[in-house]
Amino acid sequence: MDTIIGIDLGTTNSEVAVVRDGVPVVLRGKDGEAILPSVVGLDPEGRLLVGHPARNQLALAPDRTVRSIKRRMGQEATVTLGDRAFSPQEISAIILRTLKEWAEASLGHPVSKAVITVPAFFTEGQREATREAGQLAGLDVARIINEPTAAVLTYDPHPPEQERLLVYDLGGGTFDVSIAQVEAGVVEILSSHGDTHLGGDDFDQLLLDHVCERFLDEHGIDLRDSLATKARVLRAVEEAKKVLSTEAAARIEEEFIAEAEGVPLHLRTTIDRPEYEGMILPLLDRTLSSLDRALADAGLSAHQVSKVVLVGGATRTPLVHRLLRERLGRPVHAEIEPDLAVALGAAVQGALIAGVDVGPVLVDITPHTLGIESLDFHHGLPDLHRFAPIIERNTPLPASRTELFGTVVDGQKGATIRVFQGEHADTRHNTFVGEFTIEGLADVHAGNSIVVRLDLDLDGILKVTATERATGLARHVTIDNAMERFRARHRTDAVDRLDDLFDPSPGAAVVDITPESEDDEEVETDASLSDLADDSTLAPEVREAIRSAIPLIERAERLLPRANDDDASELLALLTDLRAALDRRAEADIRRIATEVEDLIFYME
Ligand code: AMP
């Protein structure tokens, strides 16, 4: 039987996969890499470079290197590499041929047939050009299929009943969202919308500008002025961006990046996830508008979609998961590596054409979200049981993630880390997994950063580590069978529910968490504000609004000395407005501005 490989010929990266023994698998290059950058170049001696080596010379030798050729497919364009001219089909054929060679080396036999994917919005001309590229690469193109179709096939070629899926695809340079309907191996795209110039590369650009502006302010040198330096910083920020997908902060260090009057200068900076998320939020908001359009075009509302599938490397960004979950009211599926899902789906399509039985892609995932209990404020009132997710459900195993938390009172000596599993925003509805205390924290103001790291391995063993960011003081605990506990707890819950039916009794005990040094806490309260809150001539609602603003003002004032310039000036402006609203006893304004202060404090902490 003929082997039909599946190829995702992407704008930024390309991949190849095949169904082997009934299971879709990705095929790798000789260095074990699964992803081939879609970049082609010639070295100074005129030798062909494909993938990483071509990408590495991109910034330095743009006249001998070409990227994003997919954007020109179907055009009568000519691409020059050095003194040679190529058609877009020829450049794409070079990429396809490299993938064909990867496949032949891994499979140990020649390969001549392929399914190749294209964006749903590709015209007939662009599809034809892609087919031609395949032929030039020595491949008989068994079928050209849409990328969202492939993604759907990877996840669920044969759902028990008709299913509607939303495929959100954010790659390096393009974004699209499609609504697909699947039934018995047949996928129909109901609508598609997108932006052909939006992707992870834009995130890199924002980070690059941010880092370079900081350096410019500090040293008066613009790192973007030199092509080679800019390329170095770009590589470093892309790495930092990937780190920020799993860690709460990323460090960028490039030694000897510039020179001032003979003295070498180094680039050393840290970016926190909230800071980074603030930068990319406007771009992600644009993707949500496209999503609304795609749903409207398909005549569907969010709740009529049964699954949200993530495709494209840039969807590893946690903010993407959060925004989609908020907008669509359901968890997202990213359990299959999002940059490999399309190639795997193309392989599934190839197997279906060849008449081969296909099973599911095998991945171990976290069946439930893991996180810790944290203290949060709602309108000035503390919420002691706020669940802060750290590893989202459906994350492939092994998984490691970190999040940043802050102590809540001045001089807090310790913190109890209580780990829960489940999907509810209130920990009392989730399953308690374990706890431990980190003691001996530095005697500093509230807001002392504690990094909490969760590492979950394939056997369900969970390691939880808490580290005081300023001193490196760390404590950890290892919990065996974290996932089994969840099942056991659910069995117990089910038994309890049955018992309750026969013998109703008061609800379950409430789990409590008390900050270590709360008893000794001495918070300086603003006397005039406390007096105001007790002023019986004011309406009770106004007094309540004032009372809830007081702790916020105190927290904000504690945070100010350690805030960066931008946050500090924003916080000061809000505090000035809040004080003015308090002077006017304007209840609605007090509440509105207090919420803004609360949000900003949350963001800063
Ligand atoms: P794709 O076109 O699907 O291969 O996606 C490539 C884009 O995904 C590039 O902008 C990558 O920098 C980005 N990317 C890859 N891995 C990650 C990650 N872990 N977190 C955020 N972005 C990533």
PDB file of N, CA, C and O in Angstrom, residues 28 30 34 55 62 107 126 156 158 161 178 224 277 305 321 356 363 402 415 418 429 445 462 478 512 524 554:
ATOM      1  N   ARG A  28      10.810  13.541  11.731  1.00  0.00           N
ATOM      2  CA  ARG A  28      11.785  14.556  12.112  1.00  0.00           C
ATOM      3  C   ARG A  28      12.995  14.591  11.192  1.00  0.00           C
ATOM      4  O   ARG A  28      13.282  13.631  10.491  1.00  0.00           O
ATOM      5  N   LYS A  30      17.284  15.198  10.578  1.00  0.00           N
ATOM      6  CA  LYS A  30      18.348  14.332  11.112  1.00  0.00           C
ATOM      7  C   LYS A  30      18.827  14.783  12.493  1.00  0.00           C
ATOM      8  O   LYS A  30      19.413  14.007  13.230  1.00  0.00           O
ATOM      9  N   ALA A  34      11.406  18.707  14.704  1.00  0.00           N
ATOM     10  CA  ALA A  34      10.114  18.421  14.082  1.00  0.00           C
ATOM     11  C   ALA A  34       9.669  19.573  13.182  1.00  0.00           C
ATOM     12  O   ALA A  34       8.786  19.409  12.347  1.00  0.00           O
ATOM     13  N   ARG A  55      17.393  30.533   8.083  1.00  0.00           N
ATOM     14  CA  ARG A  55      16.792  31.500   8.997  1.00  0.00           C
ATOM     15  C   ARG A  55      17.871  32.287   9.745  1.00  0.00           C
ATOM     16  O   ARG A  55      17.745  33.486   9.988  1.00  0.00           O
ATOM     17  N   PRO A  62      19.764  39.448   3.661  1.00  0.00           N
ATOM     18  CA  PRO A  62      18.394  39.414   3.127  1.00  0.00           C
ATOM     19  C   PRO A  62      18.356  39.251   1.609  1.00  0.00           C
ATOM     20  O   PRO A  62      17.368  38.744   1.070  1.00  0.00           O
ATOM     21  N   LEU A 107      11.352   6.881   7.404  1.00  0.00           N
ATOM     22  CA  LEU A 107      10.578   5.680   7.089  1.00  0.00           C
ATOM     23  C   LEU A 107      11.454   4.579   6.485  1.00  0.00           C
ATOM     24  O   LEU A 107      11.083   3.403   6.515  1.00  0.00           O
ATOM     25  N   GLN A 126      -3.972  29.872  -6.035  1.00  0.00           N
ATOM     26  CA  GLN A 126      -2.971  29.595  -4.998  1.00  0.00           C
ATOM     27  C   GLN A 126      -2.889  28.095  -4.713  1.00  0.00           C
ATOM     28  O   GLN A 126      -1.811  27.555  -4.463  1.00  0.00           O
ATOM     29  N   ASP A 156     -10.584  14.852  15.878  1.00  0.00           N
ATOM     30  CA  ASP A 156     -11.771  14.007  15.952  1.00  0.00           C
ATOM     31  C   ASP A 156     -12.324  13.678  14.577  1.00  0.00           C
ATOM     32  O   ASP A 156     -13.306  14.272  14.147  1.00  0.00           O
ATOM     33  N   HIS A 158     -13.919  11.050  13.601  1.00  0.00           N
ATOM     34  CA  HIS A 158     -15.198  10.315  13.640  1.00  0.00           C
ATOM     35  C   HIS A 158     -15.949  10.562  14.938  1.00  0.00           C
ATOM     36  O   HIS A 158     -16.077   9.660  15.767  1.00  0.00           O
ATOM     37  N   GLU A 161     -21.449  11.929  17.044  1.00  0.00           N
ATOM     38  CA  GLU A 161     -22.517  12.620  16.308  1.00  0.00           C
ATOM     39  C   GLU A 161     -21.934  13.901  15.725  1.00  0.00           C
ATOM     40  O   GLU A 161     -20.804  14.280  16.053  1.00  0.00           O
ATOM     41  N   SER A 178     -11.741  29.490  12.092  1.00  0.00           N
ATOM     42  CA  SER A 178     -12.725  28.834  11.229  1.00  0.00           C
ATOM     43  C   SER A 178     -13.730  28.090  12.081  1.00  0.00           C
ATOM     44  O   SER A 178     -13.396  27.580  13.154  1.00  0.00           O
ATOM     45  N   ARG A 224      18.681  48.675  17.386  1.00  0.00           N
ATOM     46  CA  ARG A 224      18.062  48.351  16.094  1.00  0.00           C
ATOM     47  C   ARG A 224      18.844  48.935  14.919  1.00  0.00           C
ATOM     48  O   ARG A 224      18.566  48.640  13.774  1.00  0.00           O
ATOM     49  N   GLU A 277       1.851  40.604  28.643  1.00  0.00           N
ATOM     50  CA  GLU A 277       0.448  40.443  28.234  1.00  0.00           C
ATOM     51  C   GLU A 277      -0.184  41.789  27.923  1.00  0.00           C
ATOM     52  O   GLU A 277      -1.000  41.907  27.010  1.00  0.00           O
ATOM     53  N   VAL A 305     -20.937  25.896  19.671  1.00  0.00           N
ATOM     54  CA  VAL A 305     -19.672  25.268  19.294  1.00  0.00           C
ATOM     55  C   VAL A 305     -19.331  24.248  20.370  1.00  0.00           C
ATOM     56  O   VAL A 305     -19.383  24.552  21.555  1.00  0.00           O
ATOM     57  N   HIS A 321      -5.292  31.360  25.747  1.00  0.00           N
ATOM     58  CA  HIS A 321      -6.201  30.392  26.391  1.00  0.00           C
ATOM     59  C   HIS A 321      -7.215  31.135  27.249  1.00  0.00           C
ATOM     60  O   HIS A 321      -8.407  30.853  27.206  1.00  0.00           O
ATOM     61  N   VAL A 356      -6.310   3.372   5.159  1.00  0.00           N
ATOM     62  CA  VAL A 356      -5.673   2.838   6.363  1.00  0.00           C
ATOM     63  C   VAL A 356      -6.505   3.246   7.583  1.00  0.00           C
ATOM     64  O   VAL A 356      -6.985   4.372   7.655  1.00  0.00           O
ATOM     65  N   VAL A 363      -1.649  11.191  23.282  1.00  0.00           N
ATOM     66  CA  VAL A 363      -1.021  12.184  24.164  1.00  0.00           C
ATOM     67  C   VAL A 363      -1.528  11.985  25.587  1.00  0.00           C
ATOM     68  O   VAL A 363      -2.694  11.693  25.804  1.00  0.00           O
ATOM     69  N   THR A 402       5.012  28.191  35.914  1.00  0.00           N
ATOM     70  CA  THR A 402       5.169  29.017  37.110  1.00  0.00           C
ATOM     71  C   THR A 402       4.215  30.196  37.066  1.00  0.00           C
ATOM     72  O   THR A 402       3.812  30.639  35.993  1.00  0.00           O
ATOM     73  N   ALA A 415       4.218  31.721  54.107  1.00  0.00           N
ATOM     74  CA  ALA A 415       2.997  31.616  53.308  1.00  0.00           C
ATOM     75  C   ALA A 415       2.659  30.141  53.165  1.00  0.00           C
ATOM     76  O   ALA A 415       3.553  29.305  52.975  1.00  0.00           O
ATOM     77  N   ARG A 418      -1.489  26.103  49.264  1.00  0.00           N
ATOM     78  CA  ARG A 418      -2.491  25.021  49.261  1.00  0.00           C
ATOM     79  C   ARG A 418      -2.838  24.703  47.808  1.00  0.00           C
ATOM     80  O   ARG A 418      -3.308  25.568  47.072  1.00  0.00           O
ATOM     81  N   HIS A 429     -14.866  24.317  45.941  1.00  0.00           N
ATOM     82  CA  HIS A 429     -15.543  23.388  45.029  1.00  0.00           C
ATOM     83  C   HIS A 429     -14.551  22.481  44.301  1.00  0.00           C
ATOM     84  O   HIS A 429     -14.938  21.697  43.453  1.00  0.00           O
ATOM     85  N   HIS A 445       7.689  44.792  52.987  1.00  0.00           N
ATOM     86  CA  HIS A 445       6.287  45.165  52.837  1.00  0.00           C
ATOM     87  C   HIS A 445       5.488  44.069  52.131  1.00  0.00           C
ATOM     88  O   HIS A 445       6.059  43.194  51.481  1.00  0.00           O
ATOM     89  N   LEU A 462       3.426  15.139  41.264  1.00  0.00           N
ATOM     90  CA  LEU A 462       3.415  16.601  41.207  1.00  0.00           C
ATOM     91  C   LEU A 462       4.434  17.162  42.186  1.00  0.00           C
ATOM     92  O   LEU A 462       4.421  16.826  43.365  1.00  0.00           O
ATOM     93  N   THR A 478       6.532  17.096  47.233  1.00  0.00           N
ATOM     94  CA  THR A 478       6.219  16.208  46.108  1.00  0.00           C
ATOM     95  C   THR A 478       4.973  15.413  46.461  1.00  0.00           C
ATOM     96  O   THR A 478       4.884  14.864  47.564  1.00  0.00           O
ATOM     97  N   ASP A 512     -10.099  26.865  55.253  1.00  0.00           N
ATOM     98  CA  ASP A 512      -9.724  28.254  55.516  1.00  0.00           C
ATOM     99  C   ASP A 512      -8.237  28.461  55.313  1.00  0.00           C
ATOM    100  O   ASP A 512      -7.457  27.546  55.469  1.00  0.00           O
ATOM    101  N   GLU A 524      -1.306  50.720  59.222  1.00  0.00           N
ATOM    102  CA  GLU A 524      -1.584  52.110  59.562  1.00  0.00           C
ATOM    103  C   GLU A 524      -2.809  52.566  58.793  1.00  0.00           C
ATOM    104  O   GLU A 524      -2.814  52.561  57.566  1.00  0.00           O
ATOM    105  N   GLU A 554      -4.322  51.806  51.101  1.00  0.00           N
ATOM    106  CA  GLU A 554      -3.140  51.394  51.882  1.00  0.00           C
ATOM    107  C   GLU A 554      -2.256  50.436  51.077  1.00  0.00           C
ATOM    108  O   GLU A 554      -1.037  50.580  51.056  1.00  0.00           O
TER     109      GLU A 554
END
